[in-house]
Amino acid sequence: MEHSGKGDPARSLALLWRTSERTSRKGRPDLSVDRIVRAGIEIADAEGLAALSMRRVAERLGVGTMSLYTYVPGKAELLDVMLDTVYGETARPRDVAGGWRARLTLVARENWELCRRHPWTLQVDTGRPPLGPNLMAKYDYELGAIADTGLTEIEMDAVLSLVLGHVHSTVRGAVAAARIEQDTGVSDEQWWQAHRPVFEKIFNPARYPTAVRVGGAVGETYQAAYVPPEQLFAFGLERVLDGVETLIARRRG
């Protein structure tokens, strides 16, 4: 697990807000913070954070490793800017029909898709978040989804954290399932069918009546040993929003 905010705070903020970006020297490849960050994102998307290093970024850009340090102090600061950059990808339409519930649903789905595109973001603990322009704009927009509900500021932040926490917990399952299928070359349906004869022998309905009944229903419905992460995400999101609706109704009296 990596951690955001590990680098020099002043240098990270300067990079995030582009307050002191250097220009390329004559005769050298056209480097910039944006090019370096994009290369880092491409490496992390393809191979995960374990593969990310200043050397790998330099190789991808066809330059010497030391030349990167003219623009980015190190990997910690690079990671902060990578995070803030991908945070800028979420859609933020002004008008969403359906009130706060539809707006929060959009927020949840945008974050789900963001994590699917960039699964490495799930490997970063953002307890000390990169306070860049995209993060601030994202946070402000997402809070706006429930700004007219009558919740207190603390409740608004807690509701958003609850929704995003649900997104992250379920999308981890989706990322893991995709990785397993990629690594093994066997889909969940193929795995289920291959193991079905064994399951039928060891799952004794007299001994495990509820497990056999429920597990059998899940297997028949999804051709898998568990409810797919996408279904858990949708089901859980509705239950979270039901709870938020109850809280809002209570506040409105």
mmCIF file of C-alpha atoms in Angstrom:
data_model
loop_
_atom_site.group_PDB
_atom_site.id
_atom_site.type_symbol
_atom_site.label_atom_id
_atom_site.label_comp_id
_atom_site.label_asym_id
_atom_site.label_seq_id
_atom_site.Cartn_x
_atom_site.Cartn_y
_atom_site.Cartn_z
ATOM 1 C CA MET A 1 0.000 0.000 0.000
ATOM 2 C CA GLU A 2 1.286 3.425 -0.974
ATOM 3 C CA HIS A 3 0.430 6.674 0.801
ATOM 4 C CA SER A 4 -0.303 10.040 -0.722
ATOM 5 C CA GLY A 5 1.205 13.113 0.879
ATOM 6 C CA LYS A 6 4.562 11.423 1.612
ATOM 7 C CA GLY A 7 6.598 13.922 -0.347
ATOM 8 C CA ASP A 8 7.701 17.434 0.464
ATOM 9 C CA PRO A 9 4.425 19.360 1.043
ATOM 10 C CA ALA A 10 5.623 22.619 -0.494
ATOM 11 C CA ARG A 11 7.015 20.909 -3.588
ATOM 12 C CA SER A 12 3.937 18.710 -4.007
ATOM 13 C CA LEU A 13 1.621 21.712 -3.822
ATOM 14 C CA ALA A 14 3.787 23.634 -6.284
ATOM 15 C CA LEU A 15 3.497 20.716 -8.704
ATOM 16 C CA LEU A 16 -0.213 20.183 -8.120
ATOM 17 C CA TRP A 17 -1.044 23.833 -8.742
ATOM 18 C CA ARG A 18 1.747 24.342 -11.327
ATOM 19 C CA THR A 19 3.101 27.421 -9.564
ATOM 20 C CA SER A 20 6.743 26.827 -10.468
ATOM 21 C CA GLU A 21 6.953 24.529 -13.499
ATOM 22 C CA ARG A 22 10.262 24.547 -15.333
ATOM 23 C CA THR A 23 10.609 24.606 -19.087
ATOM 24 C CA SER A 24 12.619 22.193 -21.208
ATOM 25 C CA ARG A 25 16.212 22.977 -22.024
ATOM 26 C CA LYS A 26 17.311 23.440 -25.610
ATOM 27 C CA GLY A 27 18.375 20.325 -27.399
ATOM 28 C CA ARG A 28 16.549 17.999 -24.996
ATOM 29 C CA PRO A 29 13.319 16.071 -25.564
ATOM 30 C CA ASP A 30 10.276 18.174 -24.761
ATOM 31 C CA LEU A 31 9.682 17.250 -21.138
ATOM 32 C CA SER A 32 7.018 18.673 -18.848
ATOM 33 C CA VAL A 33 5.273 17.751 -15.635
ATOM 34 C CA ASP A 34 2.207 16.707 -17.643
ATOM 35 C CA ARG A 35 4.189 14.330 -19.880
ATOM 36 C CA ILE A 36 5.940 12.775 -16.910
ATOM 37 C CA VAL A 37 2.673 12.345 -15.008
ATOM 38 C CA ARG A 38 0.924 10.828 -18.021
ATOM 39 C CA ALA A 39 3.742 8.312 -18.440
ATOM 40 C CA GLY A 40 3.464 7.395 -14.760
ATOM 41 C CA ILE A 41 -0.276 6.857 -15.098
ATOM 42 C CA GLU A 42 0.201 4.650 -18.151
ATOM 43 C CA ILE A 43 2.716 2.462 -16.295
ATOM 44 C CA ALA A 44 0.490 2.186 -13.206
ATOM 45 C CA ASP A 45 -2.591 1.406 -15.325
ATOM 46 C CA ALA A 46 -0.826 -1.394 -17.141
ATOM 47 C CA GLU A 47 1.300 -2.904 -14.371
ATOM 48 C CA GLY A 48 0.227 -1.487 -11.012
ATOM 49 C CA LEU A 49 2.050 0.756 -8.571
ATOM 50 C CA ALA A 50 4.729 -1.839 -7.883
ATOM 51 C CA ALA A 51 6.091 -1.158 -11.365
ATOM 52 C CA LEU A 52 6.155 2.619 -10.954
ATOM 53 C CA SER A 53 9.554 4.222 -10.504
ATOM 54 C CA MET A 54 11.327 7.288 -11.787
ATOM 55 C CA ARG A 55 13.569 5.001 -13.834
ATOM 56 C CA ARG A 56 10.605 3.304 -15.529
ATOM 57 C CA VAL A 57 9.031 6.658 -16.314
ATOM 58 C CA ALA A 58 12.294 7.889 -17.803
ATOM 59 C CA GLU A 59 12.596 4.764 -19.949
ATOM 60 C CA ARG A 60 9.068 5.240 -21.235
ATOM 61 C CA LEU A 61 9.836 8.817 -22.197
ATOM 62 C CA GLY A 62 13.237 7.941 -23.681
ATOM 63 C CA VAL A 63 15.244 10.201 -21.396
ATOM 64 C CA GLY A 64 17.758 9.816 -18.597
ATOM 65 C CA THR A 65 16.335 9.277 -15.120
ATOM 66 C CA MET A 66 18.085 12.319 -13.673
ATOM 67 C CA SER A 67 16.439 14.615 -16.224
ATOM 68 C CA LEU A 68 13.041 13.937 -14.584
ATOM 69 C CA TYR A 69 14.153 15.506 -11.336
ATOM 70 C CA THR A 70 14.268 18.911 -13.027
ATOM 71 C CA TYR A 71 10.472 18.712 -13.142
ATOM 72 C CA VAL A 72 9.397 16.286 -10.402
ATOM 73 C CA PRO A 73 11.295 15.965 -7.083
ATOM 74 C CA GLY A 74 10.610 12.243 -6.702
ATOM 75 C CA LYS A 75 8.165 9.353 -6.804
ATOM 76 C CA ALA A 76 6.134 10.555 -3.806
ATOM 77 C CA GLU A 77 5.374 13.903 -5.419
ATOM 78 C CA LEU A 78 4.764 12.199 -8.762
ATOM 79 C CA LEU A 79 2.150 9.947 -7.187
ATOM 80 C CA ASP A 80 0.323 12.946 -5.698
ATOM 81 C CA VAL A 81 0.074 14.586 -9.112
ATOM 82 C CA MET A 82 -0.959 11.321 -10.773
ATOM 83 C CA LEU A 83 -3.855 11.004 -8.331
ATOM 84 C CA ASP A 84 -4.983 14.576 -8.810
ATOM 85 C CA THR A 85 -4.770 14.173 -12.580
ATOM 86 C CA VAL A 86 -7.085 11.154 -12.735
ATOM 87 C CA TYR A 87 -9.481 12.843 -10.293
ATOM 88 C CA GLY A 88 -10.111 15.314 -13.077
ATOM 89 C CA GLU A 89 -11.739 12.596 -15.206
ATOM 90 C CA THR A 90 -15.057 12.331 -13.347
ATOM 91 C CA ALA A 91 -18.044 13.887 -15.109
ATOM 92 C CA ARG A 92 -19.671 16.833 -13.332
ATOM 93 C CA PRO A 93 -22.864 17.829 -15.132
ATOM 94 C CA ARG A 94 -24.696 20.800 -13.694
ATOM 95 C CA ASP A 95 -28.211 19.479 -14.123
ATOM 96 C CA VAL A 96 -29.066 15.919 -13.075
ATOM 97 C CA ALA A 97 -32.738 14.981 -13.115
ATOM 98 C CA GLY A 98 -34.011 13.094 -10.086
ATOM 99 C CA GLY A 99 -32.830 15.183 -7.153
ATOM 100 C CA TRP A 100 -30.135 14.344 -4.613
ATOM 101 C CA ARG A 101 -30.543 10.575 -4.989
ATOM 102 C CA ALA A 102 -29.833 10.677 -8.712
ATOM 103 C CA ARG A 103 -26.925 13.043 -8.116
ATOM 104 C CA LEU A 104 -25.324 10.763 -5.521
ATOM 105 C CA THR A 105 -25.872 7.779 -7.806
ATOM 106 C CA LEU A 106 -23.986 9.625 -10.542
ATOM 107 C CA VAL A 107 -21.168 10.419 -8.097
ATOM 108 C CA ALA A 108 -20.934 6.763 -7.087
ATOM 109 C CA ARG A 109 -20.926 5.467 -10.655
ATOM 110 C CA GLU A 110 -18.346 8.003 -11.800
ATOM 111 C CA ASN A 111 -16.033 6.923 -8.991
ATOM 112 C CA TRP A 112 -16.683 3.249 -9.791
ATOM 113 C CA GLU A 113 -15.640 3.819 -13.408
ATOM 114 C CA LEU A 114 -12.640 5.886 -12.334
ATOM 115 C CA CYS A 115 -11.353 3.019 -10.178
ATOM 116 C CA ARG A 116 -11.973 0.492 -12.934
ATOM 117 C CA ARG A 117 -9.927 2.589 -15.364
ATOM 118 C CA HIS A 118 -7.172 3.185 -12.820
ATOM 119 C CA PRO A 119 -7.204 0.266 -10.341
ATOM 120 C CA TRP A 120 -3.896 1.433 -8.869
ATOM 121 C CA THR A 121 -5.785 4.248 -7.122
ATOM 122 C CA LEU A 122 -7.136 1.581 -4.763
ATOM 123 C CA GLN A 123 -3.566 0.875 -3.682
ATOM 124 C CA VAL A 124 -3.080 4.395 -2.333
ATOM 125 C CA ASP A 125 -4.061 5.428 1.172
ATOM 126 C CA THR A 126 -5.296 9.014 0.811
ATOM 127 C CA GLY A 127 -5.639 9.810 4.509
ATOM 128 C CA ARG A 128 -3.373 12.741 3.672
ATOM 129 C CA PRO A 129 -4.914 13.665 0.329
ATOM 130 C CA PRO A 130 -3.113 15.478 -2.481
ATOM 131 C CA LEU A 131 -4.745 18.897 -2.222
ATOM 132 C CA GLY A 132 -4.655 19.680 -5.908
ATOM 133 C CA PRO A 133 -7.149 21.533 -8.107
ATOM 134 C CA ASN A 134 -8.871 18.419 -9.437
ATOM 135 C CA LEU A 135 -9.354 16.901 -5.997
ATOM 136 C CA MET A 136 -10.800 20.148 -4.660
ATOM 137 C CA ALA A 137 -13.145 20.532 -7.654
ATOM 138 C CA LYS A 138 -14.236 16.886 -7.351
ATOM 139 C CA TYR A 139 -14.896 17.182 -3.621
ATOM 140 C CA ASP A 140 -16.823 20.418 -4.045
ATOM 141 C CA TYR A 141 -18.999 18.971 -6.815
ATOM 142 C CA GLU A 142 -19.719 15.751 -4.957
ATOM 143 C CA LEU A 143 -20.753 17.600 -1.813
ATOM 144 C CA GLY A 144 -23.049 19.675 -3.991
ATOM 145 C CA ALA A 145 -25.080 16.530 -4.684
ATOM 146 C CA ILE A 146 -26.532 16.797 -1.160
ATOM 147 C CA ALA A 147 -26.106 20.496 -0.460
ATOM 148 C CA ASP A 148 -29.872 21.183 -0.545
ATOM 149 C CA THR A 149 -30.958 18.276 1.662
ATOM 150 C CA GLY A 150 -30.895 19.965 5.054
ATOM 151 C CA LEU A 151 -27.994 17.868 6.328
ATOM 152 C CA THR A 152 -25.312 19.527 8.419
ATOM 153 C CA GLU A 153 -21.834 20.036 6.975
ATOM 154 C CA ILE A 154 -20.492 17.153 9.056
ATOM 155 C CA GLU A 155 -23.326 14.884 7.882
ATOM 156 C CA MET A 156 -22.716 15.857 4.258
ATOM 157 C CA ASP A 157 -19.060 14.879 4.510
ATOM 158 C CA ALA A 158 -19.973 11.635 6.298
ATOM 159 C CA VAL A 159 -22.578 10.723 3.665
ATOM 160 C CA LEU A 160 -20.092 11.298 0.859
ATOM 161 C CA SER A 161 -17.463 9.228 2.683
ATOM 162 C CA LEU A 162 -20.021 6.437 3.168
ATOM 163 C CA VAL A 163 -20.938 6.372 -0.521
ATOM 164 C CA LEU A 164 -17.325 6.445 -1.697
ATOM 165 C CA GLY A 165 -16.384 3.808 0.869
ATOM 166 C CA HIS A 166 -19.025 1.506 -0.591
ATOM 167 C CA VAL A 167 -17.708 2.184 -4.100
ATOM 168 C CA HIS A 168 -14.144 1.350 -3.137
ATOM 169 C CA SER A 169 -15.023 -1.827 -1.235
ATOM 170 C CA THR A 170 -17.061 -3.279 -4.097
ATOM 171 C CA VAL A 171 -14.819 -2.149 -6.945
ATOM 172 C CA ARG A 172 -11.916 -3.957 -5.276
ATOM 173 C CA GLY A 173 -13.850 -7.172 -5.867
ATOM 174 C CA ALA A 174 -14.365 -6.291 -9.512
ATOM 175 C CA VAL A 175 -10.677 -5.503 -9.993
ATOM 176 C CA ALA A 176 -9.633 -8.721 -8.234
ATOM 177 C CA ALA A 177 -12.044 -10.819 -10.330
ATOM 178 C CA ALA A 178 -10.731 -9.303 -13.557
ATOM 179 C CA ARG A 179 -7.145 -9.931 -12.456
ATOM 180 C CA ILE A 180 -7.871 -13.566 -11.571
ATOM 181 C CA GLU A 181 -9.490 -14.181 -14.952
ATOM 182 C CA GLN A 182 -6.571 -12.504 -16.718
ATOM 183 C CA ASP A 183 -3.956 -14.443 -14.742
ATOM 184 C CA THR A 184 -5.635 -17.854 -15.043
ATOM 185 C CA GLY A 185 -7.331 -17.568 -18.419
ATOM 186 C CA VAL A 186 -10.469 -19.063 -16.834
ATOM 187 C CA SER A 187 -13.718 -17.116 -16.526
ATOM 188 C CA ASP A 188 -15.925 -17.316 -13.435
ATOM 189 C CA GLU A 189 -18.520 -19.274 -15.431
ATOM 190 C CA GLN A 190 -15.900 -21.782 -16.606
ATOM 191 C CA TRP A 191 -14.565 -22.161 -13.053
ATOM 192 C CA TRP A 192 -18.074 -22.687 -11.692
ATOM 193 C CA GLN A 193 -18.941 -25.326 -14.271
ATOM 194 C CA ALA A 194 -15.646 -27.177 -13.686
ATOM 195 C CA HIS A 195 -16.200 -27.332 -9.922
ATOM 196 C CA ARG A 196 -19.943 -27.923 -9.974
ATOM 197 C CA PRO A 197 -19.743 -31.743 -9.631
ATOM 198 C CA VAL A 198 -17.538 -31.335 -6.548
ATOM 199 C CA PHE A 199 -19.880 -28.768 -5.027
ATOM 200 C CA GLU A 200 -22.844 -31.079 -5.510
ATOM 201 C CA LYS A 201 -21.038 -33.822 -3.588
ATOM 202 C CA ILE A 202 -19.749 -31.827 -0.614
ATOM 203 C CA PHE A 203 -22.652 -29.421 -0.112
ATOM 204 C CA ASN A 204 -24.982 -31.561 1.980
ATOM 205 C CA PRO A 205 -28.398 -29.834 2.237
ATOM 206 C CA ALA A 206 -29.161 -31.730 5.437
ATOM 207 C CA ARG A 207 -26.019 -30.393 7.092
ATOM 208 C CA TYR A 208 -25.839 -26.927 5.482
ATOM 209 C CA PRO A 209 -29.446 -26.198 4.492
ATOM 210 C CA THR A 210 -29.264 -22.412 4.267
ATOM 211 C CA ALA A 211 -25.834 -22.306 2.638
ATOM 212 C CA VAL A 212 -26.868 -24.852 -0.002
ATOM 213 C CA ARG A 213 -30.142 -23.071 -0.738
ATOM 214 C CA VAL A 214 -28.624 -19.594 -1.004
ATOM 215 C CA GLY A 215 -25.383 -20.662 -2.646
ATOM 216 C CA GLY A 216 -27.301 -22.734 -5.176
ATOM 217 C CA ALA A 217 -29.506 -19.789 -6.054
ATOM 218 C CA VAL A 218 -26.488 -17.538 -6.530
ATOM 219 C CA GLY A 219 -24.735 -20.150 -8.657
ATOM 220 C CA GLU A 220 -27.746 -20.738 -10.889
ATOM 221 C CA THR A 221 -28.401 -17.026 -11.312
ATOM 222 C CA TYR A 222 -24.873 -15.787 -11.943
ATOM 223 C CA GLN A 223 -22.939 -18.933 -12.892
ATOM 224 C CA ALA A 224 -20.441 -18.011 -10.193
ATOM 225 C CA ALA A 225 -19.730 -18.816 -6.562
ATOM 226 C CA TYR A 226 -20.721 -15.311 -5.458
ATOM 227 C CA VAL A 227 -22.807 -12.325 -6.492
ATOM 228 C CA PRO A 228 -20.782 -10.350 -9.082
ATOM 229 C CA PRO A 229 -19.197 -7.139 -7.759
ATOM 230 C CA GLU A 230 -21.229 -5.018 -10.161
ATOM 231 C CA GLN A 231 -24.448 -6.419 -8.701
ATOM 232 C CA LEU A 232 -23.196 -5.925 -5.142
ATOM 233 C CA PHE A 233 -22.278 -2.356 -6.008
ATOM 234 C CA ALA A 234 -25.739 -1.568 -7.374
ATOM 235 C CA PHE A 235 -27.595 -3.374 -4.585
ATOM 236 C CA GLY A 236 -25.475 -1.885 -1.817
ATOM 237 C CA LEU A 237 -25.677 1.620 -3.251
ATOM 238 C CA GLU A 238 -29.472 1.511 -3.170
ATOM 239 C CA ARG A 239 -29.409 0.383 0.470
ATOM 240 C CA VAL A 240 -26.935 3.144 1.385
ATOM 241 C CA LEU A 241 -29.143 5.722 -0.324
ATOM 242 C CA ASP A 242 -32.198 4.337 1.484
ATOM 243 C CA GLY A 243 -30.415 5.061 4.748
ATOM 244 C CA VAL A 244 -29.453 8.558 3.608
ATOM 245 C CA GLU A 245 -33.069 9.173 2.617
ATOM 246 C CA THR A 246 -34.193 8.245 6.118
ATOM 247 C CA LEU A 247 -31.658 10.658 7.610
ATOM 248 C CA ILE A 248 -32.731 13.481 5.311
ATOM 249 C CA ALA A 249 -36.396 12.901 6.135
ATOM 250 C CA ARG A 250 -35.556 13.036 9.844
ATOM 251 C CA ARG A 251 -33.685 16.331 9.405
ATOM 252 C CA ARG A 252 -36.539 17.865 7.436
ATOM 253 C CA GLY A 253 -38.904 16.819 10.211
#
